[in-house]
Short mmCIF file of C-alpha atoms and ligand atoms in Angstrom, two decimals:
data_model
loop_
_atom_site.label_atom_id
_atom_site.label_comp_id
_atom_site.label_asym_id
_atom_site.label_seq_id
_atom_site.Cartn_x
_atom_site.Cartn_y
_atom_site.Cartn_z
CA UNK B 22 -88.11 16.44 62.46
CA UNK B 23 -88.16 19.45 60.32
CA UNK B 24 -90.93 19.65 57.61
CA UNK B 25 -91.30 22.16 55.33
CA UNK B 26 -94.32 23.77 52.86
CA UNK B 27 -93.86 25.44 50.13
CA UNK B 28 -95.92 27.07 46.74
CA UNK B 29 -97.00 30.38 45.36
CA UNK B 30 -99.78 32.43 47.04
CA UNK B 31 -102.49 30.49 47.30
CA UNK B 32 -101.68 27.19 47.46
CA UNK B 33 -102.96 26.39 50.23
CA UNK B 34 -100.12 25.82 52.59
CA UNK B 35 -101.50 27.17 55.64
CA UNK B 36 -104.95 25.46 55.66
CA UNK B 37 -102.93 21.82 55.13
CA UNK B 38 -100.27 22.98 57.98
CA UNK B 39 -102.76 23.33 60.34
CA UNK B 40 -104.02 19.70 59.27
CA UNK B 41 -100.94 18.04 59.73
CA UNK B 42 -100.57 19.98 63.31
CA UNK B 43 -103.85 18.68 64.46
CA UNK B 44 -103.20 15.34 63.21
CA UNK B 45 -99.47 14.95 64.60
CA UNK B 46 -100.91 16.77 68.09
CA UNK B 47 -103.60 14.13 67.97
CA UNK B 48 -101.01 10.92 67.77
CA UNK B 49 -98.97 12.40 70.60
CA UNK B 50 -96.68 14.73 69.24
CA UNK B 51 -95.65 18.09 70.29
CA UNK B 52 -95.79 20.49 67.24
CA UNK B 53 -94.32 23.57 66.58
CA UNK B 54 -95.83 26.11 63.53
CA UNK B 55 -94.02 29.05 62.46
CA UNK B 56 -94.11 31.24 59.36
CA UNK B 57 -91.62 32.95 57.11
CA UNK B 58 -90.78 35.38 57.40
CA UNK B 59 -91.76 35.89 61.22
CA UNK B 60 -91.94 33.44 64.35
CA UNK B 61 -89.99 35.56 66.45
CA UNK B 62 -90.39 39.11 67.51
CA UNK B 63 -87.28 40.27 65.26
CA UNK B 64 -88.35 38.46 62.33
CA UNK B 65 -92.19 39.31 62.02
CA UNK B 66 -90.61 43.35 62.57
CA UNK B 67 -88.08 42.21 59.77
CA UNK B 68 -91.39 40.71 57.71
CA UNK B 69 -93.47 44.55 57.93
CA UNK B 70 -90.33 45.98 56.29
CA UNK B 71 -90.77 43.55 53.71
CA UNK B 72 -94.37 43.20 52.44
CA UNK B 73 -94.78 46.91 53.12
CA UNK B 74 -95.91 48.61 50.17
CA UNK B 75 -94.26 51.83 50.58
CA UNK B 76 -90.78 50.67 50.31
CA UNK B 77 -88.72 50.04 47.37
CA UNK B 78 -86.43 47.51 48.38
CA UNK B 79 -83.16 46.92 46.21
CA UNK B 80 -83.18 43.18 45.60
CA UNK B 81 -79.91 42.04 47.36
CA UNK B 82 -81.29 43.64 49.90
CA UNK B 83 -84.49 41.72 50.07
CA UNK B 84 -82.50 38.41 49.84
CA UNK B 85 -80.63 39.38 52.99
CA UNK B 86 -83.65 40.67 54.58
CA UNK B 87 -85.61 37.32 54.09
CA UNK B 88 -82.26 35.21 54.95
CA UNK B 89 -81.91 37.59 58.52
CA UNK B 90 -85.14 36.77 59.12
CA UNK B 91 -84.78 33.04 58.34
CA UNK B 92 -81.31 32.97 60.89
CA UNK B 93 -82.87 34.63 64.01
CA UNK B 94 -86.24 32.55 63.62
CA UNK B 95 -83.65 29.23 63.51
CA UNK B 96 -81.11 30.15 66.56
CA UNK B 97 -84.76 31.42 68.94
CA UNK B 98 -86.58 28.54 68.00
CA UNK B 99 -86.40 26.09 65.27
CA UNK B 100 -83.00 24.66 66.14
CA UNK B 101 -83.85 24.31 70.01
CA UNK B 102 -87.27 22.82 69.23
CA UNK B 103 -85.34 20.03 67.18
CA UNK B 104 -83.26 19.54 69.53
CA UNK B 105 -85.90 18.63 71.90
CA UNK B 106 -87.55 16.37 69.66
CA UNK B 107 -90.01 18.29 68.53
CA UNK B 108 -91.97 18.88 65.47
CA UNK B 109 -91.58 21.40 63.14
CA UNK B 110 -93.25 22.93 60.77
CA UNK B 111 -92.70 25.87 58.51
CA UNK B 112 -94.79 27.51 56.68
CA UNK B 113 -91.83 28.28 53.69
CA UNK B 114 -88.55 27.98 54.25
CA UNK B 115 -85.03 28.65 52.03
CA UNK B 116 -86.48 26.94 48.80
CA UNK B 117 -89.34 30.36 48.62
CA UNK B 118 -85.86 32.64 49.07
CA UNK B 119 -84.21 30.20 45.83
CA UNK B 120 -87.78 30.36 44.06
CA UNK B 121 -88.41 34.11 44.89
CA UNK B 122 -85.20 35.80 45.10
CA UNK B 123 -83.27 33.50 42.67
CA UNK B 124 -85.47 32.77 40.19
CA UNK B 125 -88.45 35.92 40.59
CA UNK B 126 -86.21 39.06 41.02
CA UNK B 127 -82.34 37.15 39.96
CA UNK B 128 -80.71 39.00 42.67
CA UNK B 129 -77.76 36.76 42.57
CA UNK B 130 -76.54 33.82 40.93
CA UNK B 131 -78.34 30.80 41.79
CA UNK B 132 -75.32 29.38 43.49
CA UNK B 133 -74.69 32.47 45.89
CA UNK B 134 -78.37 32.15 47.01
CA UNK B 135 -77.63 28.70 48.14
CA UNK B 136 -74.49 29.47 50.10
CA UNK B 137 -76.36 32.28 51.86
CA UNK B 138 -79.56 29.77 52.42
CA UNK B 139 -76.98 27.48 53.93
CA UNK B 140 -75.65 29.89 56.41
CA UNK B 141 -79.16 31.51 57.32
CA UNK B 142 -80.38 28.49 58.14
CA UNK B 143 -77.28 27.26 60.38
CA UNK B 144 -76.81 24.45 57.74
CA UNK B 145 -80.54 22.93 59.11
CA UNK B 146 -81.94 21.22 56.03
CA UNK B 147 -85.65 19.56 55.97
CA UNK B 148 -86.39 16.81 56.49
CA UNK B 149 -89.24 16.36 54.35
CA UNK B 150 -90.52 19.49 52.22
CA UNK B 151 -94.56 19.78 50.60
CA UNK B 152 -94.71 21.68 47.63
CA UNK B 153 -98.48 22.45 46.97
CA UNK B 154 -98.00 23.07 43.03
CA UNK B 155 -100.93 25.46 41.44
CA UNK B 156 -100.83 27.34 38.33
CA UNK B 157 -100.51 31.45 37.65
CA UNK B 158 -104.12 31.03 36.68
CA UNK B 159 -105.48 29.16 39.71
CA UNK B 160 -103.34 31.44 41.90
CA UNK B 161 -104.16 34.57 40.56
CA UNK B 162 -108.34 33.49 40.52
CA UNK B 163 -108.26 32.33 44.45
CA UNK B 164 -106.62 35.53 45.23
CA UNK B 165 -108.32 38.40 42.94
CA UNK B 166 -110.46 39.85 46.22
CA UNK B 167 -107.62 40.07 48.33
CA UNK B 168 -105.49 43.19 48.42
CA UNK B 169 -101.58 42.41 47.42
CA UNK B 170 -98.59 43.25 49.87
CA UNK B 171 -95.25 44.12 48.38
CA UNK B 172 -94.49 40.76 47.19
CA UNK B 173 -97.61 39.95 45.49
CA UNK B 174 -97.42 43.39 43.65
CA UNK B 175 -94.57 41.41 41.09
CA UNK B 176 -96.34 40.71 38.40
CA UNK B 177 -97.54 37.60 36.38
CA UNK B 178 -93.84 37.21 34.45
CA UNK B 179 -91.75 36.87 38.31
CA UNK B 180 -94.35 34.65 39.24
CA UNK B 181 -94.32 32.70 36.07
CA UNK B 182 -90.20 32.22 36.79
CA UNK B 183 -91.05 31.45 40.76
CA UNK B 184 -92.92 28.39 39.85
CA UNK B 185 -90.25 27.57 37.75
CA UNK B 186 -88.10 27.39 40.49
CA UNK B 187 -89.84 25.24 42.29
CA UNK B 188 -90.69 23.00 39.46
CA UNK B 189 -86.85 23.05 39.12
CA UNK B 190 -86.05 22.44 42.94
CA UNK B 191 -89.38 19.31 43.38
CA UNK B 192 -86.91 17.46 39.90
CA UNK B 193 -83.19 18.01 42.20
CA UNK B 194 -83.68 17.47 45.31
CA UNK B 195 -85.06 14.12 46.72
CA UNK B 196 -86.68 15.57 50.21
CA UNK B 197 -89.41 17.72 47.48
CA UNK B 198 -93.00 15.95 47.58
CA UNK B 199 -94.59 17.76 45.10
CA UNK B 200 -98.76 17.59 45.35
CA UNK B 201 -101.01 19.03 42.68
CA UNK B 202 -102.92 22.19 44.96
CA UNK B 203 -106.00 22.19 42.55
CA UNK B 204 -106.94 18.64 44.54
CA UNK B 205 -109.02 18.90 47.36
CA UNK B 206 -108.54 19.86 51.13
CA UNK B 207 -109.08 16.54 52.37
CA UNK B 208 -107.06 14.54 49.17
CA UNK B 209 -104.17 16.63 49.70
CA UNK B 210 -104.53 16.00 53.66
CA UNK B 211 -104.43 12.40 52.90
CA UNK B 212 -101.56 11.71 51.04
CA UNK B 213 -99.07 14.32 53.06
CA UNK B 214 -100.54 12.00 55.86
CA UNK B 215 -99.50 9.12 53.78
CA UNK B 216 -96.53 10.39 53.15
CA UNK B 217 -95.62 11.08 56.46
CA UNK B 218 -97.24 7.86 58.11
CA UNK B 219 -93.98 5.22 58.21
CA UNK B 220 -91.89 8.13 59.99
CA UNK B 221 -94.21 9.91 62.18
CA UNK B 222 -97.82 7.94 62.71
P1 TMP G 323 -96.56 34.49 53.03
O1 TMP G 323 -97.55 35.43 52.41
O2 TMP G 323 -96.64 33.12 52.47
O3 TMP G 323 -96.54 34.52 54.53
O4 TMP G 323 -95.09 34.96 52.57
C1 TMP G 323 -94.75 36.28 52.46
C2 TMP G 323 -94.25 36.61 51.08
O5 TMP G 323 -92.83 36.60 51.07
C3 TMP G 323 -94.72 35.68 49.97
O6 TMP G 323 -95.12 36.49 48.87
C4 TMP G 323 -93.48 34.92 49.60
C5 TMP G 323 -92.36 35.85 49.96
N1 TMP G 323 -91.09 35.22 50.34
C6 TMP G 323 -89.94 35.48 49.60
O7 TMP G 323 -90.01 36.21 48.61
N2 TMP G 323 -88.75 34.91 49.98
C7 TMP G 323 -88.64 34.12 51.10
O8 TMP G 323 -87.55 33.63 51.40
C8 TMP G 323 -89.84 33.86 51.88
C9 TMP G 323 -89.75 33.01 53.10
C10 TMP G 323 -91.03 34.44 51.48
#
């Protein structure tokens, strides 16, 4: 089973991912956790190039960048994981390059950015995908100590069209379970638990 998270900076993806791990590991599954982009040794040297602040990066490029990425990290591990029966979870997927690329910088057409999803991730789609929903304001508060990499450097108005994008991916497609992030650690736990509880627990 592939499950995916997804949400602006902040959101608190990574603190519910490792959740869910424990609690899968703890009902007998074996669970696999990578991020994107990284997970491999190609793809985390791919993800420097990319959040590196010295680089101006034209944005097709970036798309393809992200997308190579995405493909090596699926052919090392993610597909042959699934194919084991394993769990797996990422920490973002294709829907941050639609949200990001498509709707943040509008490299390309919306409908390019899904062909080239498609093929980056060898036509894998999730099977279930958490979108932790927080607002620019709440996003920009729980992250004013830290210091910004290349991404986070865009500006309030990309950011404002990024969550549009994945306001406008939770209302198309049916696998999007979209949970409010200002909740708290242990509500959101719960009902991605819940959610998950008929297929998995
Ligand atoms: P992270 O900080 O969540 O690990 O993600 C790195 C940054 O890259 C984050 O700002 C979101 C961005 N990103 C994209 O712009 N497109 C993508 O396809 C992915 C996976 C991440």
């Amino acid at each position: 089973m592939l499950i995916t998270f997804e949400g602006i900076d902040g959101s608190g993806k990574s603190t519910q991912i490792s959740l869910l791990k424990d609690k899968l590991t703890s009902v007998g599954k074996t669970v696999r956790v990578f991020r994107e982009p990284g997970g491999t040794q190609i793809s985390e040297e791919i993800r420097e190039l990319l959040l590196n602040t010295e680089f101006h990066i034209d944005s097709v490029t970036e798309l393809l960048l992200f997308s190579s990425a995405r493909s090596q990290l699926m052919s090392e591990e993610v597909l042959p994981a699934l194919e084991k029966g394993e769990v797996v979870i990422l920490d973002r997927f294709y829907d941050s390059t639609t949200a990001y690329q498509g709707y943040g910088r509008k490299s390309l057409p919306l409908n390019q950015i899904q062909q080239i999803n498609s093929i980056a991730s060898h036509g894998r789609t999730p099977d279930f995908t958490f979108y932790l929903r927080l607002s620019l304001d709440e996003s920009n508060h729980r992250r004013a100590h830290l210091s910004k990499d290349r991404m986070e450097r865009a500006g309030d108005e990309f950011f404002a069209n990024v969550i549009k994008g994945f306001d406008d991916l939770a209302e198309q497609e049916e696998r999007f379970i979209v949970i409010e992030a200002s909740q708290s650690i242990e509500v959101i736990h719960e009902s991605i638990v819940k959610r998950l509880s008929s297929k998995l627990l």
